[in-house]
Coordinates of C-alpha atoms in Angstrom, one line a residue:
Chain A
X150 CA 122.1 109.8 72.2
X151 CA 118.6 109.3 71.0
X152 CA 117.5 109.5 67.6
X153 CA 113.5 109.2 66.5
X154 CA 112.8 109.8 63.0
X155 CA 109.3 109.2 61.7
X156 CA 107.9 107.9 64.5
X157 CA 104.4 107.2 63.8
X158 CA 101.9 105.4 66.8
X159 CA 98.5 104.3 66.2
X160 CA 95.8 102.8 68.8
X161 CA 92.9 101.2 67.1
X162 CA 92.0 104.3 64.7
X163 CA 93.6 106.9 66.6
X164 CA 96.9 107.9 65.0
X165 CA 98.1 109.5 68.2
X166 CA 102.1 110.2 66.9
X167 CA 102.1 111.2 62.9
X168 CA 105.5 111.0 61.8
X169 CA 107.5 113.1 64.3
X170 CA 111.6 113.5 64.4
X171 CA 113.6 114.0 68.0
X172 CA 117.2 114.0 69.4
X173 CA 118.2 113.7 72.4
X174 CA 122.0 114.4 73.0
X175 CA 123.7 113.0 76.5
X176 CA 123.7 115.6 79.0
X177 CA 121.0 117.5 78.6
X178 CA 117.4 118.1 79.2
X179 CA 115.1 117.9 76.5
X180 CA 111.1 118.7 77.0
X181 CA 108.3 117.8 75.1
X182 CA 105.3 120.5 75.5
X183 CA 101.8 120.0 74.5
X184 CA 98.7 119.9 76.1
X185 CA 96.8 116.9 76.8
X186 CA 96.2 114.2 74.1
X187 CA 98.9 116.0 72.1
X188 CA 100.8 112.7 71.3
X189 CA 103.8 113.2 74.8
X190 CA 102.6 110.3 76.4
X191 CA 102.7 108.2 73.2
X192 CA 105.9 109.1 72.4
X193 CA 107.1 108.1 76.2
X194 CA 105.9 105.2 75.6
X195 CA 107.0 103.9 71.9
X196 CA 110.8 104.9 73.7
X197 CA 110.3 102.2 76.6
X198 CA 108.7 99.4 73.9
X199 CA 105.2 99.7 75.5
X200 CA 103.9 100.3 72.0
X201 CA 104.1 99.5 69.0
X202 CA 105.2 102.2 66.3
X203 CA 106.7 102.8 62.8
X204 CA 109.5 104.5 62.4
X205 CA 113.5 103.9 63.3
X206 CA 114.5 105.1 66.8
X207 CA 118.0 104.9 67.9
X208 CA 120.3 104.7 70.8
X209 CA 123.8 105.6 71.2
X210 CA 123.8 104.4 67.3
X211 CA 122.4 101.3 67.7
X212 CA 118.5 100.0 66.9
X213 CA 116.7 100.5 69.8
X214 CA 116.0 96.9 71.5
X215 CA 112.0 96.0 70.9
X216 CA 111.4 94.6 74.5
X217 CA 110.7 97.1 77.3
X218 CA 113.3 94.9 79.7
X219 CA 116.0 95.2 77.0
X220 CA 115.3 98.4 76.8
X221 CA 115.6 99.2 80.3
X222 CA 119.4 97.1 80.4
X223 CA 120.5 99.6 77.2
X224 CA 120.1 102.1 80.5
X225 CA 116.7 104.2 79.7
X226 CA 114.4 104.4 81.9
X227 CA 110.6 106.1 82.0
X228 CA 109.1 107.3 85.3
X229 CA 105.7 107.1 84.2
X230 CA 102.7 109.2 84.3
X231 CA 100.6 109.0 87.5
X232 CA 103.6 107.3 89.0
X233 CA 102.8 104.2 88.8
X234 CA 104.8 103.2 92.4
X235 CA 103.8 99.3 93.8
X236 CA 101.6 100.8 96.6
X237 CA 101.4 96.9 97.9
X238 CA 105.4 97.1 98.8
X239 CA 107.5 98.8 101.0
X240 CA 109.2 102.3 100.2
X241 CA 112.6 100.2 99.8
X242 CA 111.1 97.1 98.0
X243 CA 110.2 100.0 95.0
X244 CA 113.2 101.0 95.2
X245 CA 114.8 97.8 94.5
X246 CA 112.3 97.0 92.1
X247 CA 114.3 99.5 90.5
X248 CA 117.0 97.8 90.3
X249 CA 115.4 94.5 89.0
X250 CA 117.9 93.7 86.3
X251 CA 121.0 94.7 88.7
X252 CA 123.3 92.5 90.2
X253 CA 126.5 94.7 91.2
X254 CA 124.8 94.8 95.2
X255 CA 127.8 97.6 96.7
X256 CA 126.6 99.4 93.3
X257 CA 123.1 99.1 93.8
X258 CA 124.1 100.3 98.0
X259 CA 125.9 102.8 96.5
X260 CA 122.9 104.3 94.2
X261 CA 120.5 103.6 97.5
X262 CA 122.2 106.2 99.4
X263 CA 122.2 109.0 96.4
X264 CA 118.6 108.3 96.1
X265 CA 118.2 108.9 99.9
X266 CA 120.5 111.6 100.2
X267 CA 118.6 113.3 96.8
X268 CA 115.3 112.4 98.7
X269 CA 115.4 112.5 102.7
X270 CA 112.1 111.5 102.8
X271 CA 112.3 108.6 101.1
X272 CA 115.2 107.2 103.8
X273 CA 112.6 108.3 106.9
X274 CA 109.9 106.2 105.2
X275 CA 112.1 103.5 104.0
X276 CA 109.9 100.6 105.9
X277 CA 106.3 102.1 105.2
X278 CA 103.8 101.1 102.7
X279 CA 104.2 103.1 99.4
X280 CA 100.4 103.3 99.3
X281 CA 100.5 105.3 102.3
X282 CA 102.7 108.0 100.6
X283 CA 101.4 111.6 100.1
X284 CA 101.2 111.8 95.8
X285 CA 104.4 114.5 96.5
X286 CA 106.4 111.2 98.2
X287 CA 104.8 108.9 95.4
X288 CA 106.6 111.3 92.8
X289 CA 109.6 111.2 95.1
X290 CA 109.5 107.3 94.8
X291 CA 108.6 107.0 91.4
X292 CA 111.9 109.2 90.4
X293 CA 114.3 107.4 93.2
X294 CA 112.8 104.3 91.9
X295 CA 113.6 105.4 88.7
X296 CA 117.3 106.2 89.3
X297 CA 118.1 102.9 90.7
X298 CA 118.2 101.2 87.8
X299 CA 121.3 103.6 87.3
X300 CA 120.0 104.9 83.8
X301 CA 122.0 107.2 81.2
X302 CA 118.7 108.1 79.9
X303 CA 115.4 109.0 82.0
X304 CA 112.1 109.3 80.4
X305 CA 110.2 111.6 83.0
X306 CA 106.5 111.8 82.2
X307 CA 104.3 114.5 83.9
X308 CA 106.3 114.8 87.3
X309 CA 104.1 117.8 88.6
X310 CA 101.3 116.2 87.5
X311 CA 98.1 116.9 90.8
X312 CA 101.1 118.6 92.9
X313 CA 101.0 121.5 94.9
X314 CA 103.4 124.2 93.6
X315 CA 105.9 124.0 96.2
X316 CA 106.1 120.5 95.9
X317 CA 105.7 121.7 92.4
X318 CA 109.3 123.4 92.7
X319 CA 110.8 121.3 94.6
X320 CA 110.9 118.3 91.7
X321 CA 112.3 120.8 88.9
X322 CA 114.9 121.1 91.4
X323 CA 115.4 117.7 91.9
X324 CA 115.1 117.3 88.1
X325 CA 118.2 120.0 87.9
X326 CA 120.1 117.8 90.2
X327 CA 119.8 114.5 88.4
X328 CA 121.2 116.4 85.8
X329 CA 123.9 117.4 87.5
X330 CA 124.6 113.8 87.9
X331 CA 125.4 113.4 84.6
X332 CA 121.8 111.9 83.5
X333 CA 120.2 112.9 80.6
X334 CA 116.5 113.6 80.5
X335 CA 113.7 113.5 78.1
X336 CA 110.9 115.6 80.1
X337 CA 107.6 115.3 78.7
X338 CA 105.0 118.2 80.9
X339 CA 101.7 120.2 80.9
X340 CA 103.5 122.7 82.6
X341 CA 105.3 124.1 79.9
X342 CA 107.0 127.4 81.7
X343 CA 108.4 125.2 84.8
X344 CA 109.9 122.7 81.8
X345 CA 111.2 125.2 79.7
X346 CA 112.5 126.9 82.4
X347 CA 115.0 124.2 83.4
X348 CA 115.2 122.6 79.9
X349 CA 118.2 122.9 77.5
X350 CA 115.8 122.4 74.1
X351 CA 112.3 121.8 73.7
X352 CA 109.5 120.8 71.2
X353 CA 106.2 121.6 71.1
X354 CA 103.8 118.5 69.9
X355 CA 100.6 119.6 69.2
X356 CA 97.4 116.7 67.4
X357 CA 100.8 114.3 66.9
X358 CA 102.9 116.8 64.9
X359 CA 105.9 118.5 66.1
X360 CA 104.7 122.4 65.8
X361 CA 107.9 124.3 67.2
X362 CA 111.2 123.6 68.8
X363 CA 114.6 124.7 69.6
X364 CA 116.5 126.1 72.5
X365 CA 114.3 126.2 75.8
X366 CA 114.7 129.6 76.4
X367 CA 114.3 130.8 72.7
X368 CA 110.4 128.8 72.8
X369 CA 110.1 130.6 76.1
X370 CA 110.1 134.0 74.5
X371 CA 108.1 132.7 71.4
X372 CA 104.8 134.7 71.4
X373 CA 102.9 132.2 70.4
X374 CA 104.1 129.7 72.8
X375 CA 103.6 132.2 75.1
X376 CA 100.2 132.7 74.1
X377 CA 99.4 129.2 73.9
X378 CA 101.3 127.2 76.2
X379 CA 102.1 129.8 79.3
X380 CA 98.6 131.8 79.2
X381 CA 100.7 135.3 79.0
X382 CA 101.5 137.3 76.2
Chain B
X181 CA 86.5 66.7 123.9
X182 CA 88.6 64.4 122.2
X183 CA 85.8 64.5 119.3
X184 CA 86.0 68.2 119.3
X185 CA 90.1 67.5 118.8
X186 CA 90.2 64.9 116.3
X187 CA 88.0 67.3 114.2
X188 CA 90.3 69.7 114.5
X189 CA 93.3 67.6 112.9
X190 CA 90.8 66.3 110.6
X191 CA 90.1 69.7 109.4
X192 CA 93.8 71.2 109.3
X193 CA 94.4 67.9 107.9
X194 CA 92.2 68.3 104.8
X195 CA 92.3 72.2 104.7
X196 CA 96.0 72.0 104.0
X197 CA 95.3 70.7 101.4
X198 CA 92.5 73.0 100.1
X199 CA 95.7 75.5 101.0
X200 CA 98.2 73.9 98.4
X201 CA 95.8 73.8 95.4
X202 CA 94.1 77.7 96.4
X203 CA 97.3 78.7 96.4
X204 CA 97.8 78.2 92.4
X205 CA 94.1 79.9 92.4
X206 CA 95.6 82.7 93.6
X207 CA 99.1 83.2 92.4
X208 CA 97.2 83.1 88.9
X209 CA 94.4 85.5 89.9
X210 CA 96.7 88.2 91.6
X211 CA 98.7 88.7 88.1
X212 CA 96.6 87.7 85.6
X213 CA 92.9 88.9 87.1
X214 CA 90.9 85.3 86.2
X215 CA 90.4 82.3 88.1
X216 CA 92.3 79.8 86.0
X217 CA 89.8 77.1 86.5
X218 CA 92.2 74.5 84.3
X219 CA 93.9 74.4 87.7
X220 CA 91.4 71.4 88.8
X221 CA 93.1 69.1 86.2
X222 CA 96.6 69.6 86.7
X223 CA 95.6 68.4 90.3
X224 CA 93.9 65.4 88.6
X225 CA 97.2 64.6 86.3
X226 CA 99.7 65.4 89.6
X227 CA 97.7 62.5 91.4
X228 CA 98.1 60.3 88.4
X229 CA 101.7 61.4 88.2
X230 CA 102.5 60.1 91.3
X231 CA 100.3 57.0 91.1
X232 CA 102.4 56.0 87.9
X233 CA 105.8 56.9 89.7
X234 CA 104.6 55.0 92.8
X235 CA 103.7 51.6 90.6
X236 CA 105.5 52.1 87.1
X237 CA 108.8 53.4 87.8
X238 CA 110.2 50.4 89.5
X239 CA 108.4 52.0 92.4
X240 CA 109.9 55.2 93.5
X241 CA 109.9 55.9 97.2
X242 CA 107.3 57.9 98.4
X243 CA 109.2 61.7 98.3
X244 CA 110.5 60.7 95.1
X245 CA 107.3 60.2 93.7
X246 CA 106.1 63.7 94.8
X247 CA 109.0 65.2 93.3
X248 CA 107.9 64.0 90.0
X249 CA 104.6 64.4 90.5
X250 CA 105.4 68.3 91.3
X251 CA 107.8 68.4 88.6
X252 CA 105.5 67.5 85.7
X253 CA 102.3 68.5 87.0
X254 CA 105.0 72.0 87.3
X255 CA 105.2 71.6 83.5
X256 CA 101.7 70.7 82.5
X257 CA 100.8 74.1 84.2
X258 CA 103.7 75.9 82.5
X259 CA 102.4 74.2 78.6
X260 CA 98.7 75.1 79.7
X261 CA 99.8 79.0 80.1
X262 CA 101.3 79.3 76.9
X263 CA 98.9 76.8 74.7
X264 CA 95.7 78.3 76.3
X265 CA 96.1 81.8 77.5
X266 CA 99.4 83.1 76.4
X267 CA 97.7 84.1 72.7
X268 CA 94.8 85.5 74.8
X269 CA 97.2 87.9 76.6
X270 CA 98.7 88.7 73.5
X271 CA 95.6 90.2 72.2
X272 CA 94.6 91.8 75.3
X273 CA 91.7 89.7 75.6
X274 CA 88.8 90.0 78.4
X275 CA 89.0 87.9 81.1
X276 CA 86.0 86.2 80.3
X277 CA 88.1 84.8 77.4
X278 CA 90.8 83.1 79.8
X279 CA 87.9 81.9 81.6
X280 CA 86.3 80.4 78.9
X281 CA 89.6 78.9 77.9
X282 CA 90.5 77.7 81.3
X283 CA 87.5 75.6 81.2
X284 CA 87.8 74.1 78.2
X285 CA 91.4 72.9 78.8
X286 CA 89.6 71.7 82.0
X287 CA 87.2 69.4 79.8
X288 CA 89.9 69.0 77.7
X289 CA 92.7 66.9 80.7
X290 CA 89.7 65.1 82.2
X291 CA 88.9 63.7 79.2
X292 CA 91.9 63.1 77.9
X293 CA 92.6 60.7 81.0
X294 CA 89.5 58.9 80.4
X295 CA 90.7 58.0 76.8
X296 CA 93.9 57.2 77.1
X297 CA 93.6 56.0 80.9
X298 CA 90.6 54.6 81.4
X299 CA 87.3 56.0 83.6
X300 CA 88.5 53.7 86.2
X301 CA 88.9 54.5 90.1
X302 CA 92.4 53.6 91.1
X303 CA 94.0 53.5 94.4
X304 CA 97.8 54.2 95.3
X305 CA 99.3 51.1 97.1
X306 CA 100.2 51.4 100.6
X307 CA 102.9 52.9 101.6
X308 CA 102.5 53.7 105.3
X309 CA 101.2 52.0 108.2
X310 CA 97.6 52.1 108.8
X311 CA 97.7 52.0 112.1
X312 CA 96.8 55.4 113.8
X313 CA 98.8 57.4 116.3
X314 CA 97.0 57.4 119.7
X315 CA 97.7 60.7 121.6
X316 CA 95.8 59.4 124.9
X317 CA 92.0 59.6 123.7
X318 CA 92.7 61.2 120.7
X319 CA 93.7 58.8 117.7
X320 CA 95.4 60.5 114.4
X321 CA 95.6 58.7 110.9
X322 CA 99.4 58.5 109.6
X323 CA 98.5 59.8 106.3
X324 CA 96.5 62.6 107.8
X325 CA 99.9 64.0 110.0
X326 CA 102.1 63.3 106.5
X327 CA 99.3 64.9 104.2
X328 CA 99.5 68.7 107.1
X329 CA 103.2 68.5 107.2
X330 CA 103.8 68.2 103.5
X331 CA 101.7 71.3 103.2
X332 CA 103.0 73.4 105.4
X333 CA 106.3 72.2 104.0
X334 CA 105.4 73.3 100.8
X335 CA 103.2 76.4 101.9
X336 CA 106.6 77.8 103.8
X337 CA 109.0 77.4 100.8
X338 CA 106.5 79.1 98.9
X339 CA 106.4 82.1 101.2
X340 CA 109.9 82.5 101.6
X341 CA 110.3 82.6 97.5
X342 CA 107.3 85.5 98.0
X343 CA 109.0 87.2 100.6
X344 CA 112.1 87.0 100.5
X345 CA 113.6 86.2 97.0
X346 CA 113.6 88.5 94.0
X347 CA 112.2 86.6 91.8
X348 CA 109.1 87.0 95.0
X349 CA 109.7 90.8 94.4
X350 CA 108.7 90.5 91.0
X351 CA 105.7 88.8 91.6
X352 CA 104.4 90.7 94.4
X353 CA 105.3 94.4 91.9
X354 CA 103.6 92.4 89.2
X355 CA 100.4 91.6 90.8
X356 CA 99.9 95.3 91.7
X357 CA 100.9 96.7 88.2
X358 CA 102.4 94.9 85.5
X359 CA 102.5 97.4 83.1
X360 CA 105.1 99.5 85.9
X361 CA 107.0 96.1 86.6
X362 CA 107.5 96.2 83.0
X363 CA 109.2 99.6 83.0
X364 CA 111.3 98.4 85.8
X365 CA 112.7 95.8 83.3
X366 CA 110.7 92.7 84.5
X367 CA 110.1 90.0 81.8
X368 CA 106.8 89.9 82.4
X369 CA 106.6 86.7 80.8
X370 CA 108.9 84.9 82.3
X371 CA 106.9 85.8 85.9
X372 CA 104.2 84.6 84.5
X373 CA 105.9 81.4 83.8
X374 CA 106.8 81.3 87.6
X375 CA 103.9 81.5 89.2
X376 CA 102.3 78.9 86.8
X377 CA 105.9 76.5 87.5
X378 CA 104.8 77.0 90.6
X379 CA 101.3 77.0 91.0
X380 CA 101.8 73.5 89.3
X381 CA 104.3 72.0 91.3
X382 CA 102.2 72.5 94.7
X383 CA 98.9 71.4 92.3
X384 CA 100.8 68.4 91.9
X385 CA 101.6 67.7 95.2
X386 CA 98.3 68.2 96.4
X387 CA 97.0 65.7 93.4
X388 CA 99.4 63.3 95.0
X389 CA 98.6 63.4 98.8
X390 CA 94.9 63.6 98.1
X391 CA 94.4 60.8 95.5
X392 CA 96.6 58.6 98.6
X393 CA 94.3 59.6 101.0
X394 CA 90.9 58.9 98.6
X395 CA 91.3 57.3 95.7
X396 CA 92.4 59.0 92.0
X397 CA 90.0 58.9 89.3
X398 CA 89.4 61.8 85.9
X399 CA 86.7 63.6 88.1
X400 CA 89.1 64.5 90.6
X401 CA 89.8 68.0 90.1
X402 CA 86.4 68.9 91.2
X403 CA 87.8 69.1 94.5
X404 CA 89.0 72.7 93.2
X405 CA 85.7 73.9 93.6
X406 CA 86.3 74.0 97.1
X407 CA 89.7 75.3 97.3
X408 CA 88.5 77.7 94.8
X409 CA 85.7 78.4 97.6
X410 CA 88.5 78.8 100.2
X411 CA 90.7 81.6 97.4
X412 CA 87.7 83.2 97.6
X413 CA 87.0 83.0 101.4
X414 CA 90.1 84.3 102.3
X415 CA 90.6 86.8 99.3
X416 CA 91.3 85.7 95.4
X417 CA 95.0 87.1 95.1
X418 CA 96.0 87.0 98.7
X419 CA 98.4 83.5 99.6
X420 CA 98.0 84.5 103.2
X421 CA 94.2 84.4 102.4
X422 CA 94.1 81.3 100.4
X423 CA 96.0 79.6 103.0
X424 CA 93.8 80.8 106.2
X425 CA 90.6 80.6 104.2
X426 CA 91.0 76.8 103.5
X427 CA 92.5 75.8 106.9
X428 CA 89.0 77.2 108.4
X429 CA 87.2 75.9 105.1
X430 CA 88.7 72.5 106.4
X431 CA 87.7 73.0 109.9
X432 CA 84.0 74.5 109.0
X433 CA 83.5 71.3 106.4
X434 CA 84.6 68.7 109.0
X435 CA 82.2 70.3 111.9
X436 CA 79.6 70.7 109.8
X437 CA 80.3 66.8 109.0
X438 CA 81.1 65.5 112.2
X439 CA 78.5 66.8 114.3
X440 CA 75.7 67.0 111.8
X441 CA 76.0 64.9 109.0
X442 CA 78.2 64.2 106.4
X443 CA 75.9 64.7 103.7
X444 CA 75.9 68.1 104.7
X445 CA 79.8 68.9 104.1
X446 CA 79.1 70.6 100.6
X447 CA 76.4 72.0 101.4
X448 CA 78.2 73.8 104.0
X449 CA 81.3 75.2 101.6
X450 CA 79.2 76.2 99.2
X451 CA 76.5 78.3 101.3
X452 CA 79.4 79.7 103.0
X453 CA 81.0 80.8 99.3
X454 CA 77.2 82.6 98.9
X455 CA 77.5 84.3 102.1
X456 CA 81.0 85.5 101.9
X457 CA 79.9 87.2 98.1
X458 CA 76.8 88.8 99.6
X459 CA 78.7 90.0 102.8
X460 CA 82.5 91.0 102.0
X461 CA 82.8 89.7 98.2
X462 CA 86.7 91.1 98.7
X463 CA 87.3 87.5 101.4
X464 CA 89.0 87.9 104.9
X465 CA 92.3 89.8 103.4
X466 CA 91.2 90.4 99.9
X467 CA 93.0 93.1 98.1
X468 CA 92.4 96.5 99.2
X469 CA 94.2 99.2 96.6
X470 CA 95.4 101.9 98.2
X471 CA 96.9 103.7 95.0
X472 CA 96.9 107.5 95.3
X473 CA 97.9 108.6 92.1

């Protein structure tokens, strides 16, 4: 479904990404683990056109549009890194920011229920200010919003990120279920054993350089991954 | 009593208009964080727009004239955005920068009408009765009723487009975060181009209705400085604010004029702009983030 090869980004002198290859096949979870500064953001980023790279990225076999809106038509979507929800609008207002570039409205209805039945909490709050959101709501939104522009592929980028572990399992459940809904995901985390745990395959990106991958539960048995990533032997 | 009322209207009168041209200081300044100072001399150009369409065009009837003056004064702010700050953006350049550019382009209309136009003052013709409206003590200029209504016209289409369109949507997501609107699939771009389309339009109209009710002339646009003063009063990047900070901007100024002295009237605006930074630099309903994340 996606296909990076030699993707290389570069801010100012800092060569974040140094010439990495991914695929991504429809259906399944993929995760990227590293720790932080490792290149997972970056690479997040260069999908959804927020910066420039080198390298040839491809989407259901075709060049990867340049823009970030093109991008998000072509049906891939990030949910970004510290959420990034409008904390000026209304619960529902994110949520049809979501589906900015939509114009099928019983659709868009459609995908407003699933995102309210996938998160109650979301419906109860539908009228509040997202600003006023605990960050485990914010993350709620973020996804939901996410989901409503009815992507094929979703870019999720730190979703535990400052959550406490049961909220903490609670989204890796919620990330299961979106895949159950036939989306595919591209899961980039710090908490590697929560990721690998509910990942199909898995690279490990260490100083911009792809170190390891392969099935999920193979890297979760890896000692060294174990070692370095999940702080047990 | 009847003083104390006609300074009223006076002041709703004139801050309406502060309202229409603060408006385009803020739309600008909630997206793009800079107070887009060029915005003084598209409202000089939208009162020579409608001057021209008033005298040249075979003489266009008063609401046609302010539709053309909106419409190119719409465009003169649309060619300003992507002649003077649109290669800033690209570069991700400080806001000093846009700042800096704003002004010039600033220098750049004024004197660009004294070239080609002359330094002249000009007046429109007349086009309404001068004879004021007496409510039973209280006597109310014509122009002064037309000049309030047109701007809360205008005002109210421009919050329902806010509020309630999706194009509105946009705007409001982008001025918290365009980097997530961006994600979301907005052409960032092409909001920017909106709010300066619009920002314009309303400039123009405001160039139109003041340069009919004083007289239009390159130095104009120096009557931004005090609808800039009223952004700020009520909050740079709030319209709510812009609007209620120059409605009592209008009423303060024409107080401080009518029962003082008139010489005092800048004075006034501008000790109150020193006061309002010292005391609550964010303005009556300036932006308060409330991001948790």
């Amino acid at each position: 479904m996606l296909k990076v090869r030699n993707l290389n980004v570069s801010y100012g002198g800092i060569h974040a990404i140094r010439g990495i290859d991914i695929d991504v096949e429809r259906g399944e979870i993929v995760t990227i683990i590293g720790s932080n500064g490792a290149g997972k953001s970056s690479l997040l980023n260069a999908v959804s056109g927020m910066v420039r790279y080198q390298g040839e990225m491809e989407y259901e076999g075709q060049q990867l549009p340049s823009q970030p809106h093109n991008i998000v038509k072509a049906g891939i979507c990030q949910v970004p890194e510290g959420r990034l929800i409008f904390a000026n609008l209304t619960v529902l207002e994110n949520l049809k920011m979501g589906a900015y570039l939509r114009n099928d409205a019983k659709e868009i209805e459609r995908d407003l229920e699933r995102v309210y039945s996938l998160f109650p909490r979301l419906a109860e709050r539908k009228k509040q200010i997202a600003g006023t959101l605990s960050g485990g709501e914010q993350q709620m939104l973020a996804m939901g919003r996410g989901l409503m522009s009815s992507p094929e592929l979703i870019l999720l980028d730190e979703p535990s990120l400052g959550l406490a572990p049961m909220l903490i399992t609670t989204i890796f459940e919620i990330i299961s279920e979106i895949k159950a809904m036939g989306k595919t995901i591209l899961l980039v985390e710090q908490n590697a054993f929560k990721a690998l745990a509910v990942a199909d395959r898995a690279y490990v990106l260490e100083q911009g350089i792809i170190t390891a991958s392969g099935p999920a539960s193979e890297l979760l048995r890896d000692s060294r991954i174990r070692e370095a990533y999940l702080g047990r032997k | 009593m009847s003083i104390f009322i006609q300074q009223i209207i006076n002041g709703l009168s004139i801050g309406s208009i502060y309202a229409l041209m603060a408006v385009g200081y803020s739309l600008v300044y909630s997206i793009l964080n800079f107070s887009n100072f060029a915005h003084g001399g598209v409202i000089m150009l939208g009162a020579y727009f409608g001057l021209y369409a008033v005298t040249l065009v075979g003489g266009l009837p008063f609401l046609g004239a302010l539709a053309v003056a909106a419409l190119l004064a719409g465009l003169v702010a649309v060619a300003l955005e992507k002649i003077a700050y649109r290669p800033l953006r690209k570069r991700n350049a400080p806001s000093l920068y846009f700042i800096i550019s704003a002004m010039g382009a600033s220098i750049f209309l004024e004197n660009l009408v004294i070239v080609t136009i002359g330094p002249t003052f000009r007046t429109y013709p007349q086009m309404f009765s001068a004879a004021p409206i007496a409510l039973g003590n209280v006597t109310i200029s014509r122009i002064d009723v037309l000049m309030f209504a047109i701007a809360a016209i205008s005002l109210a289409v421009l919050m329902f487009i806010i509020e309630k369109t999706k194009v509105g949507l946009a705007i409001r997501a982008c001025s918290f975060n365009t980097k997530a609107s961006n994600l979301m699939g907005v052409n960032v771009n092409r909001v920017i181009f909106i709010i300066f389309l619009l920002g314009g339009m309303l400039a123009g109209v405001a160039g139109m209705l003041f340069g009919m009710r004083y007289t239009v002339y390159p130095q104009i646009g120096v009557i931004t400085n005090k609808s800039f003063i009223a952004a700020v009063f009520g909050g740079l990047g709030s319209l709510p604010g812009a609007v209620v900070g120059s409605l009592l901007l209008g009423i303060i100024e024409t107080f401080g004029a009518g029962y003082i002295a008139s010489t005092y009237r800048d004075l006034i605006a501008f000790s109150l702009l020193i006061i309002i930074l010292v005391i609550r630099p964010s303005g009556l309903m300036g932006r308060v983030t409330e991001d948790k994340a």
